Coordinates of C-alpha atoms and ligand atoms in Angstrom, one line a residue:
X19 CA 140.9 111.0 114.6
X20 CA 143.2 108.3 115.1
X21 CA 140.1 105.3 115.9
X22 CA 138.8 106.4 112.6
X23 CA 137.4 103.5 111.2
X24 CA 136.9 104.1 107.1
X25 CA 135.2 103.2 103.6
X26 CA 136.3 100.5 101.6
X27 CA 135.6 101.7 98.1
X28 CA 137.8 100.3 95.0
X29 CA 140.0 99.0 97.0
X30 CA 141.1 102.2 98.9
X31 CA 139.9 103.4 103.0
X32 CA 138.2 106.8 102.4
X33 CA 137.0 108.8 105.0
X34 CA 133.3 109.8 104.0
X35 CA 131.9 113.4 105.5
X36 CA 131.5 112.7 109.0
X37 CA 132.4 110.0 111.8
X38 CA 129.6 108.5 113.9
X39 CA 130.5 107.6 117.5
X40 CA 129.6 104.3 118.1
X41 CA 129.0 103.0 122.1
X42 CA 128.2 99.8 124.1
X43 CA 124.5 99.4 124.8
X44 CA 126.0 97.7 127.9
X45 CA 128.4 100.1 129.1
X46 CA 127.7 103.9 127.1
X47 CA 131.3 104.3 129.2
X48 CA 132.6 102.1 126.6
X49 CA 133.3 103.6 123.1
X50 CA 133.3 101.5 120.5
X51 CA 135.1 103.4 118.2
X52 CA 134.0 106.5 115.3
X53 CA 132.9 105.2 111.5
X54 CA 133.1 107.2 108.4
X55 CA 129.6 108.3 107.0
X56 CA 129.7 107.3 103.4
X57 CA 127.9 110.2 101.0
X58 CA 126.0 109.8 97.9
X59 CA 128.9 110.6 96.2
X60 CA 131.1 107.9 97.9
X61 CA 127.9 105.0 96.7
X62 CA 128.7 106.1 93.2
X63 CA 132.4 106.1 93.3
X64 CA 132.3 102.7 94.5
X65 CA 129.4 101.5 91.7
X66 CA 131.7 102.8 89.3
X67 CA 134.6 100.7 90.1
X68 CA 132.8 97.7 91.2
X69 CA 131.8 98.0 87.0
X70 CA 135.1 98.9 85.9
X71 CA 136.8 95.5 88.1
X72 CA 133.6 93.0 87.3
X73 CA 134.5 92.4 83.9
X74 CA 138.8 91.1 84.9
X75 CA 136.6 89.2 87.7
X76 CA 133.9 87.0 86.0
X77 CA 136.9 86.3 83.6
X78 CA 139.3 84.4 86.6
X79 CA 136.7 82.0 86.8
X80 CA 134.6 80.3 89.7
X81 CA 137.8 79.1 91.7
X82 CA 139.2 82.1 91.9
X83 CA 136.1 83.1 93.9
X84 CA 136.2 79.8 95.7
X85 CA 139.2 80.4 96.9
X86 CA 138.9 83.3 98.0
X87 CA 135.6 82.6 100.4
X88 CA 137.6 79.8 101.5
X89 CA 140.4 81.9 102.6
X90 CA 137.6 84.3 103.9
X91 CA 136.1 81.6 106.4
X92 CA 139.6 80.6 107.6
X93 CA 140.3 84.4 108.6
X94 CA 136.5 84.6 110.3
X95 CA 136.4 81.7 112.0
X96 CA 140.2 82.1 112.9
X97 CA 139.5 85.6 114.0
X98 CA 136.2 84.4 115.7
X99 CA 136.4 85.6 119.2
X100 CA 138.1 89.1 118.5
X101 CA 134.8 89.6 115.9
X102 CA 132.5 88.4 118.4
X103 CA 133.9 90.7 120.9
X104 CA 132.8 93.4 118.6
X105 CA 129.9 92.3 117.9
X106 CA 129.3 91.6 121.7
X107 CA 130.4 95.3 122.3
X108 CA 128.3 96.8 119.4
X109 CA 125.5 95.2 119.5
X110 CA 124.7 93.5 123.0
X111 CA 124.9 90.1 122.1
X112 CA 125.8 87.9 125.1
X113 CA 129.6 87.0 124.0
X114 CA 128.6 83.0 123.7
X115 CA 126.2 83.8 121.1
X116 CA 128.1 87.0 119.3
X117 CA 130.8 84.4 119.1
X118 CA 128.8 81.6 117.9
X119 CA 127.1 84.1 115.4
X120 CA 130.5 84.9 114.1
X121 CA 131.3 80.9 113.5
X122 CA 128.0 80.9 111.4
X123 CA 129.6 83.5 109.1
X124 CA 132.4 81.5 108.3
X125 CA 130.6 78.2 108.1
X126 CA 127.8 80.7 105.2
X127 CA 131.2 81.7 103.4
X128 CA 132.8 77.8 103.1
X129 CA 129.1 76.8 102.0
X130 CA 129.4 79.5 99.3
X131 CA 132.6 78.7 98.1
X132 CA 131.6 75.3 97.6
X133 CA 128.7 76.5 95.9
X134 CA 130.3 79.0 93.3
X135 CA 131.9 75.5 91.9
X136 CA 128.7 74.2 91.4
X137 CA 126.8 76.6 89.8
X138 CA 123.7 74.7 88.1
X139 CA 122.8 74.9 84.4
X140 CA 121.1 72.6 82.3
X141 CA 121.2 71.7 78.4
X142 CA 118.2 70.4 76.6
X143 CA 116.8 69.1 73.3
X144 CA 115.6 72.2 71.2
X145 CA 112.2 71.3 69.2
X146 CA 114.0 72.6 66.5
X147 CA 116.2 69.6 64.8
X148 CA 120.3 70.4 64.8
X149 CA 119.7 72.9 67.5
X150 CA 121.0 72.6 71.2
X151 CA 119.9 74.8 74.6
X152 CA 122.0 75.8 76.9
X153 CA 120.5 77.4 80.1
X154 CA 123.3 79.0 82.6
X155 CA 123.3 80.8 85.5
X156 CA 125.2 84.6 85.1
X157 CA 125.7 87.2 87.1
X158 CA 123.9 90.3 87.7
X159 CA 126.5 93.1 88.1
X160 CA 126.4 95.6 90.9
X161 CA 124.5 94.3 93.9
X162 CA 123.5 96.7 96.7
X163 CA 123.2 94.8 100.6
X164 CA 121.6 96.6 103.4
X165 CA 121.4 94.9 106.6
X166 CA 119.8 95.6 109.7
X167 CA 121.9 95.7 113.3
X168 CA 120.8 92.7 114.7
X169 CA 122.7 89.9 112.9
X170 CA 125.8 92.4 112.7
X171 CA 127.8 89.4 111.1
X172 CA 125.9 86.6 110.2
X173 CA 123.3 88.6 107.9
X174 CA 126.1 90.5 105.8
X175 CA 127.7 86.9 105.5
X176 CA 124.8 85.3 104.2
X177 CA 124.4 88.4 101.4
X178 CA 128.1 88.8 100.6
X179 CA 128.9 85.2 99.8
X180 CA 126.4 84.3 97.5
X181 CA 126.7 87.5 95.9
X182 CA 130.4 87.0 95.4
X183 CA 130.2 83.4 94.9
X184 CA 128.1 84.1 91.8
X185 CA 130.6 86.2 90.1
X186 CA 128.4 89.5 91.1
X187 CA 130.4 93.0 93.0
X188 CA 129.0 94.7 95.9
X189 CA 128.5 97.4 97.8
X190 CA 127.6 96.6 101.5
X191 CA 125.7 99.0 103.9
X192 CA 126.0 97.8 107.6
X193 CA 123.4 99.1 109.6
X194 CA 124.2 102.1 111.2
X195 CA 124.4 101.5 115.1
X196 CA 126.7 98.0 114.2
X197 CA 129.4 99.1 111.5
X198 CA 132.3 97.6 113.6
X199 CA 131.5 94.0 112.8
X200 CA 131.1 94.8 109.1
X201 CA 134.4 96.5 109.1
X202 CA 136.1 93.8 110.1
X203 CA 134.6 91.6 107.8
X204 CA 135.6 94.1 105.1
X205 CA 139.1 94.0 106.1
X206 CA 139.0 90.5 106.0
X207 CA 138.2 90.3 102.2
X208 CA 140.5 92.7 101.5
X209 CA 143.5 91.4 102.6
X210 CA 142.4 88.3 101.6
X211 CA 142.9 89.2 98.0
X212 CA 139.2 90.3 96.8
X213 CA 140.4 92.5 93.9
X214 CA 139.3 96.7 94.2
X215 CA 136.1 97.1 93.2
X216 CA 134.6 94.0 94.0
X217 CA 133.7 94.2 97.5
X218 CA 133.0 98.4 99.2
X219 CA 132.0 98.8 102.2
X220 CA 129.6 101.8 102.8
X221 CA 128.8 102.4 106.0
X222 CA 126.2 105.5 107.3
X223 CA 122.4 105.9 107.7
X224 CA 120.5 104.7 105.4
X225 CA 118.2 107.6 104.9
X226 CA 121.7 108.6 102.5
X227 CA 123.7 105.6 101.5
X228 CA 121.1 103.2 101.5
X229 CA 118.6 105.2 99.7
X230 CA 121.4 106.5 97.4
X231 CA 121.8 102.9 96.5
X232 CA 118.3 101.5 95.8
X233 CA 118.2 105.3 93.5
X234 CA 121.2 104.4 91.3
X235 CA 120.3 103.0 88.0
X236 CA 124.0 100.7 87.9
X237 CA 123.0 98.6 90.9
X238 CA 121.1 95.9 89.1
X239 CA 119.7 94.3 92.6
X240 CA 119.3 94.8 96.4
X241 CA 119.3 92.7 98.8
X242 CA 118.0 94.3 102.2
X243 CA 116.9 93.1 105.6
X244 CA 115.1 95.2 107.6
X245 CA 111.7 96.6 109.0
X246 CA 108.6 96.5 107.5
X247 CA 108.4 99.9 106.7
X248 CA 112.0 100.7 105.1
X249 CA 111.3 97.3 103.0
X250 CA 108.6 98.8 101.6
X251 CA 109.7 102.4 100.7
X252 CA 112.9 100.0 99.6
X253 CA 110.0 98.1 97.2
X254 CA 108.6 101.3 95.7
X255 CA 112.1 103.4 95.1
X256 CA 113.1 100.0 93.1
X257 CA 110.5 99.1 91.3
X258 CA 110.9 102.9 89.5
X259 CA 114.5 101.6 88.7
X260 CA 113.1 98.2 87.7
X261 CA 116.1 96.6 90.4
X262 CA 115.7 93.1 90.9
X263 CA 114.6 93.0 94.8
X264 CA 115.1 90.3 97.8
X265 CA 113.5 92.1 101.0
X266 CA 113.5 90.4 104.7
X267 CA 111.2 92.1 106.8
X268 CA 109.9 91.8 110.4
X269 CA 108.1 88.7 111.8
X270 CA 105.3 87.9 114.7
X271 CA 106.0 84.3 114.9
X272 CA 103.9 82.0 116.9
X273 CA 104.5 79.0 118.8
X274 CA 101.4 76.8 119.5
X275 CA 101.8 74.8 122.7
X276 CA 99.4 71.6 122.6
X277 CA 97.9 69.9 126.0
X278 CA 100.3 66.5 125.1
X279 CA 103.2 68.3 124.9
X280 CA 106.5 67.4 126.9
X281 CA 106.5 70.6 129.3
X282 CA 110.0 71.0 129.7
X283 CA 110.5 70.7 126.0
X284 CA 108.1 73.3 125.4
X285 CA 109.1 76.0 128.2
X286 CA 112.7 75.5 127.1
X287 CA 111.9 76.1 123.5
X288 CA 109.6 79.3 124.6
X289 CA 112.5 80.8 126.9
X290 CA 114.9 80.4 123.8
X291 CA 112.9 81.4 121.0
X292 CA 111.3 84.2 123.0
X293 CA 113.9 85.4 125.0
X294 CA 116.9 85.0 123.8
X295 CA 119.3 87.5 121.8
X296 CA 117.1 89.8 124.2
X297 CA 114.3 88.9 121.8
X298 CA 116.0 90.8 118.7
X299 CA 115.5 88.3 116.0
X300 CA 113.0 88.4 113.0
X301 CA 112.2 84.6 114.0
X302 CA 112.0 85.2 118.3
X303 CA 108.3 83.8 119.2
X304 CA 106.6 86.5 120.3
X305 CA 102.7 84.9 120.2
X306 CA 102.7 82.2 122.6
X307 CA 99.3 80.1 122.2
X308 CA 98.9 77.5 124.2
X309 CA 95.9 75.2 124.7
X310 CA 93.6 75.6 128.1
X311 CA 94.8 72.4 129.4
X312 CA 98.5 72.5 129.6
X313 CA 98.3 77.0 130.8
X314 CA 98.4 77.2 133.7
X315 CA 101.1 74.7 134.2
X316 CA 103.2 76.1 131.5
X317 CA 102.9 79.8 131.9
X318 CA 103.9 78.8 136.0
X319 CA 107.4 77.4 135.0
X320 CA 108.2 79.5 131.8
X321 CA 106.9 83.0 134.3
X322 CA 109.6 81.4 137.2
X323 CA 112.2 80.4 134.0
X324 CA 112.3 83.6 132.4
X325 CA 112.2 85.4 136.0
X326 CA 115.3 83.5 137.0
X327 CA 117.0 84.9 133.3
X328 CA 120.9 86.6 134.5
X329 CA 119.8 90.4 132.7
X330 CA 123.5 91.8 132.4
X331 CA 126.7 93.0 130.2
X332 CA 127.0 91.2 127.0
X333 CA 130.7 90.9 127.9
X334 CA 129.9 89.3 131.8
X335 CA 130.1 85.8 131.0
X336 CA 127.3 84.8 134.0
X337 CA 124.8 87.0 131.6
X338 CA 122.2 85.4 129.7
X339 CA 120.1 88.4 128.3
X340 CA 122.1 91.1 126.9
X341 CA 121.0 94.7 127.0
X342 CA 118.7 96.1 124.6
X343 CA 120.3 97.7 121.5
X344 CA 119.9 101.2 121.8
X345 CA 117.7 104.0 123.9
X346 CA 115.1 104.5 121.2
X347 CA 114.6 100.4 121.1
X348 CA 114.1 100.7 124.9
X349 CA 111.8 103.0 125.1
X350 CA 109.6 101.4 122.5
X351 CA 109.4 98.4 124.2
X352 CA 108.7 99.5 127.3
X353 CA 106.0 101.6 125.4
X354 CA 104.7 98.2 124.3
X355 CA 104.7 96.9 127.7
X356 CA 102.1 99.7 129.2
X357 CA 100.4 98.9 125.9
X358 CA 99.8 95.4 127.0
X359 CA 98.6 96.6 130.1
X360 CA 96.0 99.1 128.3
X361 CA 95.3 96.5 126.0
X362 CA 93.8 93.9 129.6
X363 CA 96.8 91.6 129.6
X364 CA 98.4 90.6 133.3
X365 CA 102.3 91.4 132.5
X366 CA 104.7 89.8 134.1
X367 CA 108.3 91.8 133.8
X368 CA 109.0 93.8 131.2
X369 CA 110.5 96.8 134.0
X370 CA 114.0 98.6 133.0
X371 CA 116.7 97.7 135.5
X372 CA 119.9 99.2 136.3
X373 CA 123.3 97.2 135.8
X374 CA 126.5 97.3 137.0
X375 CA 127.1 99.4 134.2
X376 CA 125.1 102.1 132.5
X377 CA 123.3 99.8 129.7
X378 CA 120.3 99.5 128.2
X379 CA 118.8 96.3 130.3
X380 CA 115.1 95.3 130.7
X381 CA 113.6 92.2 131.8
X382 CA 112.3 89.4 129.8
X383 CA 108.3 90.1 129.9
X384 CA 105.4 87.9 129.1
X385 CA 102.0 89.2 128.0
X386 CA 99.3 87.0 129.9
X387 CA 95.4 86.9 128.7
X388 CA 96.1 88.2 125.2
X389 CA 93.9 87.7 122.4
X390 CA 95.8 87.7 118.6
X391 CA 93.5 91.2 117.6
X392 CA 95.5 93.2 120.0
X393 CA 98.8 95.2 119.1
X394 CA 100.6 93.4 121.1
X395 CA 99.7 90.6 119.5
X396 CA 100.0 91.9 116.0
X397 CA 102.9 94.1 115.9
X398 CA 106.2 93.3 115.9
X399 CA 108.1 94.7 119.4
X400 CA 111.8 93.6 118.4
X401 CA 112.6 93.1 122.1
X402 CA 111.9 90.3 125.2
X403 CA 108.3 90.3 125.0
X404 CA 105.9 87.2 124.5
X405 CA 102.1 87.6 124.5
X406 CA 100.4 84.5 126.0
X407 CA 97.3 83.3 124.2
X408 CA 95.2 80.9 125.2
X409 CA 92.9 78.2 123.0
X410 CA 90.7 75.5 123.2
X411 CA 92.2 73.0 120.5
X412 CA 94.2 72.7 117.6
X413 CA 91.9 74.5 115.1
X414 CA 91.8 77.2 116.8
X415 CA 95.2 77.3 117.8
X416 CA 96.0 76.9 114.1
X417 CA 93.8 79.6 112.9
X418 CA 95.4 82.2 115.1
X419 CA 99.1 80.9 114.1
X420 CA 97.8 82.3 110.2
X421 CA 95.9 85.2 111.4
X422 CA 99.1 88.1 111.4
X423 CA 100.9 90.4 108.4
X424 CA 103.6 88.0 108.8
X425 CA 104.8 84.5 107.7
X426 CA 108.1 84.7 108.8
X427 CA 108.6 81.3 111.4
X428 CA 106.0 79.4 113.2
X429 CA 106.2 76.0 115.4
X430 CA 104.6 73.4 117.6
X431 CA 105.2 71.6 120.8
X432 CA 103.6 68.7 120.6
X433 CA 103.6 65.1 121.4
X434 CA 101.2 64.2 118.1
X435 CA 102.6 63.2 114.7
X436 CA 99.2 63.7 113.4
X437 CA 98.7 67.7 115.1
X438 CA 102.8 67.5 113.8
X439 CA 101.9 66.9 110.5
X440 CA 98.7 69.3 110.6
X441 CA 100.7 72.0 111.4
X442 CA 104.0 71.4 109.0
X443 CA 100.9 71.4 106.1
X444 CA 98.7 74.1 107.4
X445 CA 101.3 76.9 108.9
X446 CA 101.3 79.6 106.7
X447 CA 104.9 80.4 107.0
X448 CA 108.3 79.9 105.3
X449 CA 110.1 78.0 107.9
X450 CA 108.1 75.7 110.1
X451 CA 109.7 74.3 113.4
X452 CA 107.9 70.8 115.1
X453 CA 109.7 70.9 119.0
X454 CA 112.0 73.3 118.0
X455 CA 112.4 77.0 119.2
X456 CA 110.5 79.5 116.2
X457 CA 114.2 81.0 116.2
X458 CA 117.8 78.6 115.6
X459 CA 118.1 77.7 111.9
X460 CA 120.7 75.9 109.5
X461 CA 122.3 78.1 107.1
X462 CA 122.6 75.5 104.4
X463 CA 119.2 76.0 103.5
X464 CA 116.6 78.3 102.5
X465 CA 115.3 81.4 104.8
X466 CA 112.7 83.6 104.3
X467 CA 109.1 83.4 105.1
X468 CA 105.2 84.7 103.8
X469 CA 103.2 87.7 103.4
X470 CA 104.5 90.5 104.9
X471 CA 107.6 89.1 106.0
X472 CA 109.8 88.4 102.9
X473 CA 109.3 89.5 99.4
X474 CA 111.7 88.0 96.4
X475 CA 113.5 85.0 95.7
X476 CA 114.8 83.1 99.2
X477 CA 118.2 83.7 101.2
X478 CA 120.2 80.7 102.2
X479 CA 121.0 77.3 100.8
X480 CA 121.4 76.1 96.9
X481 CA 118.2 78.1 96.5
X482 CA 119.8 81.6 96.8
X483 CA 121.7 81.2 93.2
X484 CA 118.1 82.3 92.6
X485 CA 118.5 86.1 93.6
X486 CA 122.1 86.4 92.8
X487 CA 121.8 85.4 89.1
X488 CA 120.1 85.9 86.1
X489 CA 119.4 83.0 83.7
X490 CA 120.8 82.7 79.7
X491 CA 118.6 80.4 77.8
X492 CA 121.5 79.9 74.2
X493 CA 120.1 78.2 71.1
X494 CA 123.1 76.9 68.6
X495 CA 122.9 75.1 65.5
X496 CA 125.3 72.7 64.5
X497 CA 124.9 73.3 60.7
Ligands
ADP504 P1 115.7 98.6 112.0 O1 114.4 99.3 112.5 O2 115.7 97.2 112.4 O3 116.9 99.4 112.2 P2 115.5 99.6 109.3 O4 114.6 99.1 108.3 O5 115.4 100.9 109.8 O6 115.5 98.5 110.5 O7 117.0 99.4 108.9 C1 117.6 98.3 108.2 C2 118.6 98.8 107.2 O8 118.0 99.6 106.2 C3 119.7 99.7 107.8 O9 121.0 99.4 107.2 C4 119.2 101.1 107.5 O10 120.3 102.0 107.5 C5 118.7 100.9 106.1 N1 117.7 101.9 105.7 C6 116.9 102.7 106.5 N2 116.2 103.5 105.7 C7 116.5 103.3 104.4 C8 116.1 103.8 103.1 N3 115.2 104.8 103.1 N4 116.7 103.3 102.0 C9 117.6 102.3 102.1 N5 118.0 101.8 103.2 C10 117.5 102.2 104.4

């Protein structure tokens, strides 16, 4: 098939057993293009030459590999709006944001580049006279990355380039309703000069590669991004291999809206963090709780805001909610939304509507009158649905913030340092947001959050050298 789109394994396309057909959840008139399935067989092809090219690698030295991120970012961002396209196309990310996503990657692979020149280490004193310690930083060999569809670039950026920056090899296993995005990525660092080996790209479901990865006793770590559940079979299949692990999982962020907080601060950040991305983010607020006194005023304008929301084509640039990413996504969240109903919550949109093209598009919803024990409330929907809950004051707003599975993001709209402060201290959550929107974050520093929502060593920032190296403590003595 001549839109074949294949492998990238030791440096060669290969065509896997099967191609998937890949189509715009905007427009299923639009196809995307066919990917190759990789096989189990393919995952171990590409393990053993990403062994047989690390040695030649870690000898070149770190600026080898700064250079070639460098050179990496200049392609990505250069190659920014054709990529966001893609993404745009695959995934259903307005084309503002699936082009802004596709800046982030480059700006994650500079960052990186810098960073694999300033790999930390530290020498100390031994307690043994005429002896000195060296503690480095190495690499760990073959890494496996799975990523999930909904950062089609920025999430395999933020995974690749501290894995390469570190010296390591990889295998990279998009998700398998966004492969396009990932293989342009991986045809970026291949004709940018990554040597054959170093960087495959193995694209299929993950019930085969991705589970033929976390199985193979050569890959030394993964690093995977995903639900819940897969992180968990992911935590089980690799502690029997005794892998080195780094799992981002789902998230049921809350956003606590106090009585003395600036109201067109806080609907604004609610709209965003809740809404947009049509809600498809590990960090969208999707527990609103906001205190009696400020409700009724600010459920009114964000209800009318999020009504007013353009639902339409990623690609239409008046469109400000994106379709959702696939039929089976759809369909759960508008299972969610007669849930609510079930559950006693008022629900305000939520309803599937048609386009001017054949796309998956539903409206924005809010939850009204939900208390944090329902399911609504509890589970995460993955889609443009916030569940309203109201509270009397901060303690109690607090202690529903910490009462969920997960610790992903959680914020405040306030106008109070002290309730500011009470919060940053008390939130039981990795990433903490004070008038900000749950969802937006830097990517020059740490990610990852609590409980059920992250497990491992943080993504992001100096702090992921953690995850993708190992530490050598070396005693020598002088004579
Ligand atoms: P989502 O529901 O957001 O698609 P998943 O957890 O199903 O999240 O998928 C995230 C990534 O994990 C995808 O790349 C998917 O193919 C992969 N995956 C799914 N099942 C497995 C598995 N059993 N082993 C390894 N990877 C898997």
């Amino acid at each position: 098939m001549s839109d074949a789109h294949l492998n990238l394994i030791d440096g060669t396309w290969m065509p896997g057993d099967h191609l998937t057909e890949i189509r715009n959840p905007s427009d299923l008139s639009d196809l995307v293009g066919h990917y190759a399935a990789a096989t189990a067989g393919d995952v171990d092809r590409a393990v053993q030459a990403a062994r047989a090219a690390l040695p030649a690698w870690q000898a070149k030295g770190p600026l080898a590999r700064a250079d070639l991120l460098d050179r990496v970012a200049r392609r990505i961002e250069a190659e920014a709006e054709e990529i966001g396209r893609m993404l745009a196309r695959e995934e259903g990310k307005i084309l503002s944001e699936a082009i802004a996503e596709t800046r982030r990657a480059a700006q994650i692979f500079r960052f990186f580049g810098g960073e694999a020149l300033r790999i930390p280490g530290e020498a100390l004193a031994s307690v043994r006279p005429g002896v000195d310690i060296e503690v480095t930083r190495e690499p760990i060999g073959v890494i496996g990355l799975i990523t999930p569809w909904n950062f089609p670039a920025a999430i395999p950026a933020w995974k690749l380039a501290p894995a390469l920056a570190f010296g390591n090899a990889v295998l990279l296993k998009p998700a398998e309703m966004v492969p396009g995005t990932a293989h342009l990525l991986a045809r970026i660092i291949h004709e940018e000069g990554c040597p054959p080996g170093i960087f495959n790209l193995v694209m299929g479901p993950g019930s085969v590669v991705g589970r033929a990865m976390v199985a193979h006793s050569d890959i030394a770590a993964i690093s995977f991004t995903g639900s819940a559940q897969t992180g968990r079979m992911i935590a089980r299949a690799g502690a029997e291999g005794m892998k080195k692990l780094q799992l981002e999982m789902g998230g049921k962020n809350p956003m606590l809206v106090m009585d003395d907080a600036d109201l067109d601060l806080a609907v604004a950040a609610c709209l965003n963090g809740a809404f947009f991305s049509t809600g498809q983010r590990c960090t969208a607020s999707s527990r609103l709780i906001v205190q009696a006194g400020i409700h009724d005023a600010f459920v009114a304008r964000l209800s009318a805001e999020m009504q007013a929301l353009r639902v339409g084509p990623a690609l239409d640039p008046a469109s400000q909610i994106g379709p959702v990413v696939s039929a089976a996504q759809l369909q759960s969240n508008l299972d969610y939304v007669a849930l609510a109903r079930t559950e006693g919550c008022e629900v305000i949109g939520g309803e599937r509507v048609d386009g001017p093209t054949d796309g998956y598009f539903q409206r924005p919803a809010l939850f009204l009158n939900a208390r944090n024990a329902m399911r609504v409330a509890r589970e995460e929907i993955f889609g443009p649905c916030a569940a309203v809950i109201r509270v009397g004051d901060f303690d109690e707003a607090l202690a529903q913030a910490n009462d969920s599975d997960y610790g992903l993001s959680a914020g405040i709209c306030t106008g109070s340092l002290k309730q500011a402060r009470a919060f940053r201290h008390g939130a039981r959550a990795g990433m903490v947001m004070v008038n900000l929107p749950t969802a937006g974050v830097d990517f020059h520093v740490p990610f990852g959050g609590t409980k059920g929502s992250s497990h491992g060593s943080r993504e992001q920032g100096r702090q992921a050298v953690e995850f993708y190296t190992t530490t050598r403590t070396a005693y020598s003595f002088g004579g």
